[in-house]
PDB file of C-alpha atoms in Angstrom:
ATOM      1  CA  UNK A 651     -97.783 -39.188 204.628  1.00 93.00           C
ATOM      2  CA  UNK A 652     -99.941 -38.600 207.598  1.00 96.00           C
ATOM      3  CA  UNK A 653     -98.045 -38.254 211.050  1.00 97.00           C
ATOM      4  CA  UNK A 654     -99.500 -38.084 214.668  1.00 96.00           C
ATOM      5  CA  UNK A 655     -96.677 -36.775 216.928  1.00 96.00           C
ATOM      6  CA  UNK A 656     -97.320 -37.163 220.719  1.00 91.00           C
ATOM      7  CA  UNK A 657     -95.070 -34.078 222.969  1.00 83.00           C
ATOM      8  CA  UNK A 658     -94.131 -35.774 226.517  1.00 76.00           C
ATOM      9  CA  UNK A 659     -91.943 -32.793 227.517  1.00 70.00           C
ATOM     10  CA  UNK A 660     -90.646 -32.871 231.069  1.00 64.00           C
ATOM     11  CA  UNK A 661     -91.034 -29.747 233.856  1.00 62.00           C
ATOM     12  CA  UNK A 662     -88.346 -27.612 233.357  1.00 57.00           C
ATOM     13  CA  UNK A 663     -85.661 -24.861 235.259  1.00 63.00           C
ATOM     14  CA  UNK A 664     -86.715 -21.202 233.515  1.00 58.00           C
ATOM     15  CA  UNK A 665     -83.590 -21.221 231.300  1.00 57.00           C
ATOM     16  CA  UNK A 666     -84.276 -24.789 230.015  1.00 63.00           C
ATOM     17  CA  UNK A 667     -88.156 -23.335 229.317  1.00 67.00           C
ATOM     18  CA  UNK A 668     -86.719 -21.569 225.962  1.00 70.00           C
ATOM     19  CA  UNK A 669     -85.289 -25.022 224.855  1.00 72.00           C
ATOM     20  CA  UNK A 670     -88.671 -26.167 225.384  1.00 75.00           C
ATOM     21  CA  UNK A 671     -90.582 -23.561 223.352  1.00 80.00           C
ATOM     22  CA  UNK A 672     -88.072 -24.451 220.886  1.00 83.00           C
ATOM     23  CA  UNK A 673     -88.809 -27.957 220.914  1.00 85.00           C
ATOM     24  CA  UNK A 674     -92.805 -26.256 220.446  1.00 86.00           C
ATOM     25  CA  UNK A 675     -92.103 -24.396 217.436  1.00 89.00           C
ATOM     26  CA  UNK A 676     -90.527 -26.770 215.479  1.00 91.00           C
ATOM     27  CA  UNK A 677     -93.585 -29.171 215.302  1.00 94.00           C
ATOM     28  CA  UNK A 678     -95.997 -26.421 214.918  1.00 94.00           C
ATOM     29  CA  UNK A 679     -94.113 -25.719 211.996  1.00 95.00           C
ATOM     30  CA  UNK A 680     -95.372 -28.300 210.030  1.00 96.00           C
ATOM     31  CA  UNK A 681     -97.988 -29.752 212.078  1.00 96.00           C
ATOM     32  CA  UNK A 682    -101.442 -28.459 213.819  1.00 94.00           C
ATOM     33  CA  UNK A 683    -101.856 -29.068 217.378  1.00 89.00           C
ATOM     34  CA  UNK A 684    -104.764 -31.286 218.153  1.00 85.00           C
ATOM     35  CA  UNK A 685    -104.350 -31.087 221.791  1.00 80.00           C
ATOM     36  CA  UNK A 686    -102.246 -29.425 224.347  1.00 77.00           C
ATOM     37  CA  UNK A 687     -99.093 -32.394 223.331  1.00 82.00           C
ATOM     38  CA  UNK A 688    -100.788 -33.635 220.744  1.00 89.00           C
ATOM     39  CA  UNK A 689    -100.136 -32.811 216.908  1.00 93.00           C
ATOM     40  CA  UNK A 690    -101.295 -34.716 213.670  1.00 94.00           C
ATOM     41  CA  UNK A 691    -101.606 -33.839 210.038  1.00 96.00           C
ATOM     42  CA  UNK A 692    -100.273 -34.518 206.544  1.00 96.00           C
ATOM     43  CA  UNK A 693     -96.647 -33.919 206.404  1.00 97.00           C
ATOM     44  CA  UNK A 694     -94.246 -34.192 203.145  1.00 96.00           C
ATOM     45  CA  UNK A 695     -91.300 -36.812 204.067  1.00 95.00           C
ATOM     46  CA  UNK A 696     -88.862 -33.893 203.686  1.00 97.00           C
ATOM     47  CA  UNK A 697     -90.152 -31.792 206.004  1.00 97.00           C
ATOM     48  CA  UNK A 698     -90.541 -34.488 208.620  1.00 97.00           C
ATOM     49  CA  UNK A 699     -86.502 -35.211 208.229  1.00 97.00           C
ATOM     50  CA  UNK A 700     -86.427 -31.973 208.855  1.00 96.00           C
ATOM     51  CA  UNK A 701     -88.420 -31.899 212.023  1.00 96.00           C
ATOM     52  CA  UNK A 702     -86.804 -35.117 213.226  1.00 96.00           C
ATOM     53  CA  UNK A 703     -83.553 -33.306 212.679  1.00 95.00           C
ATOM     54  CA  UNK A 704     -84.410 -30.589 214.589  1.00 93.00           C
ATOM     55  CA  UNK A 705     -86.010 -32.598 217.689  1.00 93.00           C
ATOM     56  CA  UNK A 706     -83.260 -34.814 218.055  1.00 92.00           C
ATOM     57  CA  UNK A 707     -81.143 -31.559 218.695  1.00 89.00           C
ATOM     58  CA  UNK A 708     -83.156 -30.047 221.004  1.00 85.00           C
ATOM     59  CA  UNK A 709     -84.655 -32.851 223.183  1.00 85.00           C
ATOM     60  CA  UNK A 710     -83.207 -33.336 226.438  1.00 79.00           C
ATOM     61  CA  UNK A 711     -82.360 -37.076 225.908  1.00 77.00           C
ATOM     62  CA  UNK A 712     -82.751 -37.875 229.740  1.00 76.00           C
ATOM     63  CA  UNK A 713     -85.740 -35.667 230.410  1.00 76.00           C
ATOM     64  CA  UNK A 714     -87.920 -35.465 227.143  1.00 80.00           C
ATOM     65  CA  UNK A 715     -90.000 -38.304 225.033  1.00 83.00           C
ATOM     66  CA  UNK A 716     -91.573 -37.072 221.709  1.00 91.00           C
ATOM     67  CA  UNK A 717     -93.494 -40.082 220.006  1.00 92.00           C
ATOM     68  CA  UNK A 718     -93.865 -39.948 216.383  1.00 95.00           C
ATOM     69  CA  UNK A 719     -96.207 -42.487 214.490  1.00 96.00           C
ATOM     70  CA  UNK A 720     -96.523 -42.264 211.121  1.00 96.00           C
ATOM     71  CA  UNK A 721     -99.132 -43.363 208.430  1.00 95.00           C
ATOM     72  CA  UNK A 722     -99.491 -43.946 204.553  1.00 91.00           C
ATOM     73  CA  UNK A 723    -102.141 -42.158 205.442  1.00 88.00           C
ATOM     74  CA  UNK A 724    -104.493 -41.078 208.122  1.00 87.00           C
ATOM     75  CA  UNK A 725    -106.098 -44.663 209.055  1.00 88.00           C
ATOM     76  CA  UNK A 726    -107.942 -44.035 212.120  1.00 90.00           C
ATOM     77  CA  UNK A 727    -111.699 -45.110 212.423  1.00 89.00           C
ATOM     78  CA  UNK A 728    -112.865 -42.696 215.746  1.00 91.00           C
ATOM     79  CA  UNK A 729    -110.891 -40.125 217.808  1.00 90.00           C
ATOM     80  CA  UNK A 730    -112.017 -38.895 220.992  1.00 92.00           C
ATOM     81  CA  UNK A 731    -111.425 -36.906 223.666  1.00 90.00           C
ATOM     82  CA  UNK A 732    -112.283 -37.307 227.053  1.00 90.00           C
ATOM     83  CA  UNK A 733    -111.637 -33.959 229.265  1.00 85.00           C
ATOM     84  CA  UNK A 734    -110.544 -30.761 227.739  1.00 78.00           C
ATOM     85  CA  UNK A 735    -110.968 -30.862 223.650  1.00 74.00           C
ATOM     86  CA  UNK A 736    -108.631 -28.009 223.084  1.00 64.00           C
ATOM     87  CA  UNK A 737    -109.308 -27.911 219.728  1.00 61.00           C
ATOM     88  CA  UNK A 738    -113.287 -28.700 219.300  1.00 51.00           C
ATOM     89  CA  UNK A 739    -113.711 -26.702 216.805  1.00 48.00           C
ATOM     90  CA  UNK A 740    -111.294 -28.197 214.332  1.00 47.00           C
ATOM     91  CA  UNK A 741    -112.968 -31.727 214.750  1.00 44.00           C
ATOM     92  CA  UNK A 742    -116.987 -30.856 215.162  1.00 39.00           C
TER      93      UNK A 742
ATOM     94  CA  UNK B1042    -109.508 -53.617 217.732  1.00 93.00           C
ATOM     95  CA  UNK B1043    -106.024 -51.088 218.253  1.00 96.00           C
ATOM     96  CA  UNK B1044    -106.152 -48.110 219.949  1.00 97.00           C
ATOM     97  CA  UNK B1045    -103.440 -45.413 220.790  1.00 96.00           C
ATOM     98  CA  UNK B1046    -104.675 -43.735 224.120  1.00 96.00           C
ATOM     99  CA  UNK B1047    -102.408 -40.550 224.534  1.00 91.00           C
ATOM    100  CA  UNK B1048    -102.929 -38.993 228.828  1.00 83.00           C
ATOM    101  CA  UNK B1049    -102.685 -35.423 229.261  1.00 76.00           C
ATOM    102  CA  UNK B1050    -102.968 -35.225 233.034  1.00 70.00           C
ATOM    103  CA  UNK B1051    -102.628 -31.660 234.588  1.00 64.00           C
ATOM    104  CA  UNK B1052    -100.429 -31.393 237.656  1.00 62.00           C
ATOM    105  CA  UNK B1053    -101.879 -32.060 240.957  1.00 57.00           C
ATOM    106  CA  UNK B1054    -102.579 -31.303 244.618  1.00 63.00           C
ATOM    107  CA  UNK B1055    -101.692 -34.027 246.805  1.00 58.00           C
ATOM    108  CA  UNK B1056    -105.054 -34.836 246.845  1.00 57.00           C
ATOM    109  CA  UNK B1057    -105.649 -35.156 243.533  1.00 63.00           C
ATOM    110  CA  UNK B1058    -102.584 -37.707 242.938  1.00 67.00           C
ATOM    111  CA  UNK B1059    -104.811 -40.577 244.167  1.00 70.00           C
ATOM    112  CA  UNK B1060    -107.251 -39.468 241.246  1.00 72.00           C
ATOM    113  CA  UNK B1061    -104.614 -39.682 238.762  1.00 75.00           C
ATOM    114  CA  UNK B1062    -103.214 -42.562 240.106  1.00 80.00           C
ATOM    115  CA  UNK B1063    -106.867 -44.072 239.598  1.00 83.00           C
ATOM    116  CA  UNK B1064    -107.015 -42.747 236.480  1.00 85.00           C
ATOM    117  CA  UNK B1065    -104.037 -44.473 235.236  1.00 86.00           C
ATOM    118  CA  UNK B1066    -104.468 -47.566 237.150  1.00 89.00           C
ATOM    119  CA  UNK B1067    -107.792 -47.769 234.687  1.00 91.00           C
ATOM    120  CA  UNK B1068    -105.996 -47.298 231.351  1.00 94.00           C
ATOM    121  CA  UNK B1069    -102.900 -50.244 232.414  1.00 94.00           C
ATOM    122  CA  UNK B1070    -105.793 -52.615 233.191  1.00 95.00           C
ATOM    123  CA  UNK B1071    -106.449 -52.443 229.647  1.00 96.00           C
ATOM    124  CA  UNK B1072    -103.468 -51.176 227.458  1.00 96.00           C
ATOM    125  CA  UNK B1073     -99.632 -51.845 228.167  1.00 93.00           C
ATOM    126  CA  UNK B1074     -98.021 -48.366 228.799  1.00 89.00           C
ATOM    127  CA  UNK B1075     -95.653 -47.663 225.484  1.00 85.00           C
ATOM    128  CA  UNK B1076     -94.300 -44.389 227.090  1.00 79.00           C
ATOM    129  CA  UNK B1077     -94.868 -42.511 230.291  1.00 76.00           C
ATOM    130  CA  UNK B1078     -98.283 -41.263 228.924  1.00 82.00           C
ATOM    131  CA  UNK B1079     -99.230 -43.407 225.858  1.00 89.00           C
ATOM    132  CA  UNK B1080    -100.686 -46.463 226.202  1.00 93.00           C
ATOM    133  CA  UNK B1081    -100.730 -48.893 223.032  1.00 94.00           C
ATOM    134  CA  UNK B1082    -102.578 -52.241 221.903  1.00 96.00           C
ATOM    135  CA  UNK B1083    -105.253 -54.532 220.709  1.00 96.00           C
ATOM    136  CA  UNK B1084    -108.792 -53.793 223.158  1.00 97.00           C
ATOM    137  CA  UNK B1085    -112.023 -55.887 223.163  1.00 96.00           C
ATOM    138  CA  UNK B1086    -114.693 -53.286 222.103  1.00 96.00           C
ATOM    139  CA  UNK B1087    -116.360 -54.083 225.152  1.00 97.00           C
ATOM    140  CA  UNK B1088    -113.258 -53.479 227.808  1.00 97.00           C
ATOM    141  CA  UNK B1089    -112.672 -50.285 225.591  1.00 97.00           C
ATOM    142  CA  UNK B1090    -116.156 -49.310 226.538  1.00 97.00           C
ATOM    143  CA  UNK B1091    -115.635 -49.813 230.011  1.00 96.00           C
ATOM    144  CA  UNK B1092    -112.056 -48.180 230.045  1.00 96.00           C
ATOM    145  CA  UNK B1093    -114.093 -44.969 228.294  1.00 96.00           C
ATOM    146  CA  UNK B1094    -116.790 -45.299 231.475  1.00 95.00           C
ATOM    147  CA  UNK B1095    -114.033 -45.354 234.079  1.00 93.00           C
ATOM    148  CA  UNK B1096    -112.112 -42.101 232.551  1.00 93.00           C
ATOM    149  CA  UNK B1097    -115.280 -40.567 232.008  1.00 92.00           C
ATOM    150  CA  UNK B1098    -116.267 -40.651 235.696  1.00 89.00           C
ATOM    151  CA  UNK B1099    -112.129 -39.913 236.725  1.00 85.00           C
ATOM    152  CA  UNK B1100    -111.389 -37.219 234.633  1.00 85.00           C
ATOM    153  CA  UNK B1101    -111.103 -33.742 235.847  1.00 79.00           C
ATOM    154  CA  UNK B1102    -113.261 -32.063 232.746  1.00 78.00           C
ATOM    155  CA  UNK B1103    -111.060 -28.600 233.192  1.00 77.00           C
ATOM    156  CA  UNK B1104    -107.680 -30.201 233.425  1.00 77.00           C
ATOM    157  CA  UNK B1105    -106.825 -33.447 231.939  1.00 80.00           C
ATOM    158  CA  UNK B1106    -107.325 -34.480 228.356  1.00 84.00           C
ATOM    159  CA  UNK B1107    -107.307 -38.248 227.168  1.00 91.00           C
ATOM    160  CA  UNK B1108    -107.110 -38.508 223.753  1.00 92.00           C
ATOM    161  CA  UNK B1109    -108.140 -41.999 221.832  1.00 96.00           C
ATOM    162  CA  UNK B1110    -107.571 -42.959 218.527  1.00 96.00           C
ATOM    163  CA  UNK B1111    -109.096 -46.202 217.174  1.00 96.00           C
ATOM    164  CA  UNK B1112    -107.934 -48.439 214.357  1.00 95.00           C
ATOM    165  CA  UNK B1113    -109.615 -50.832 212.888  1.00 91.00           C
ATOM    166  CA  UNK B1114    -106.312 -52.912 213.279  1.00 88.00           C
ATOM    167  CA  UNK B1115    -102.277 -51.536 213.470  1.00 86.00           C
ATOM    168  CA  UNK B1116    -101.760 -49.478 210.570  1.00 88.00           C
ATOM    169  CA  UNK B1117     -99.082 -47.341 211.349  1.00 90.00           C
ATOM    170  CA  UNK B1118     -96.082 -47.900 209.126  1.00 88.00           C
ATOM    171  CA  UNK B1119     -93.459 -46.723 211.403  1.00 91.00           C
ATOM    172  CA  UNK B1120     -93.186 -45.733 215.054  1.00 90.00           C
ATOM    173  CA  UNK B1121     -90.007 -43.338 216.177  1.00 92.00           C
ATOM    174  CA  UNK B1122     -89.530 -42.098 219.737  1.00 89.00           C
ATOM    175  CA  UNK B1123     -87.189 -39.174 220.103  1.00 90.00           C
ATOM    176  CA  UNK B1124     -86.122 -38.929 223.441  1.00 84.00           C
ATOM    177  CA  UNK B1125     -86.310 -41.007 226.052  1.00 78.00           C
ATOM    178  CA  UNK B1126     -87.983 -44.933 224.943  1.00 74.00           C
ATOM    179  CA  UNK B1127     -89.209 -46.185 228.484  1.00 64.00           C
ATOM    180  CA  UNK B1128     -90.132 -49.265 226.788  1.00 61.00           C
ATOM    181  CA  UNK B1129     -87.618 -50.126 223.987  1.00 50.00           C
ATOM    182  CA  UNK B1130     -87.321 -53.716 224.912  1.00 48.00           C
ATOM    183  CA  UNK B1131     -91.535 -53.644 223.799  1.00 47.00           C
ATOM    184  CA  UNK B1132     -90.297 -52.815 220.236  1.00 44.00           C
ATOM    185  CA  UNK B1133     -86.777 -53.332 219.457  1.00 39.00           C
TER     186      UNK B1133
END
């Protein structure tokens, strides 16, 4: 399946900053980063239980917001960025 | 047409607030907010033309990223928040 996953990770205290990186690691696990929060690719269903497993441990449920849509496959006609393209290269 | 506008908006001087604030003012004209920085629905071509113009001008090009993906029509087969859902009412 194809899965864009959109990171809406709050400011955080310097302890709470390794619980963020955390948070980080997990999706880049199994999915490239597109943009600074933004991460899409083809995932297996079994590794995104995983991930969903893992996120719904580590978000701060008051504080954090991760936004998964997911796809039969990926469907989308145009992306574009307007500002920084982190990523140009991947999509030129 | 559906789009799925994702806002990346750097932190700002006190100055810069009122550009953000424009910024976003631009995108709600169009799209109704799904989370605190993705904005969800069905857009004329036309109004998503203009919306592109306004963020275009607004933008700070080192700082912010806006990131737009455009469907033909809805196509995702399942959306999931983790986290906070600062619109669950929209989709429950």
């Amino acid at each position: 399946m194809y899965v864009i996953l959109f990171y809406d990770i709050a400011d955080r205290s310097l302890k709470e900053k390794d619980n963020s990186r955390r948070i980080r690691k997990a999706v880049e696990k199994y999915l490239p980063r597109v943009q600074y929060s933004v991460f899409e690719g083809e995932i297996r269903l079994s590794d995104l239980k995983k991930l969903k497993a893992t996120l719904k441990k580590e978000v701060e449920q008051e504080l954090d917001s991760i936004i998964i849509y997911e796809f039969d496959k990926p469907s989308y006609s145009r992306r574009e960025v307007i500002g920084i393209d982190k990523n140009e290269s991947l999509f030129s």
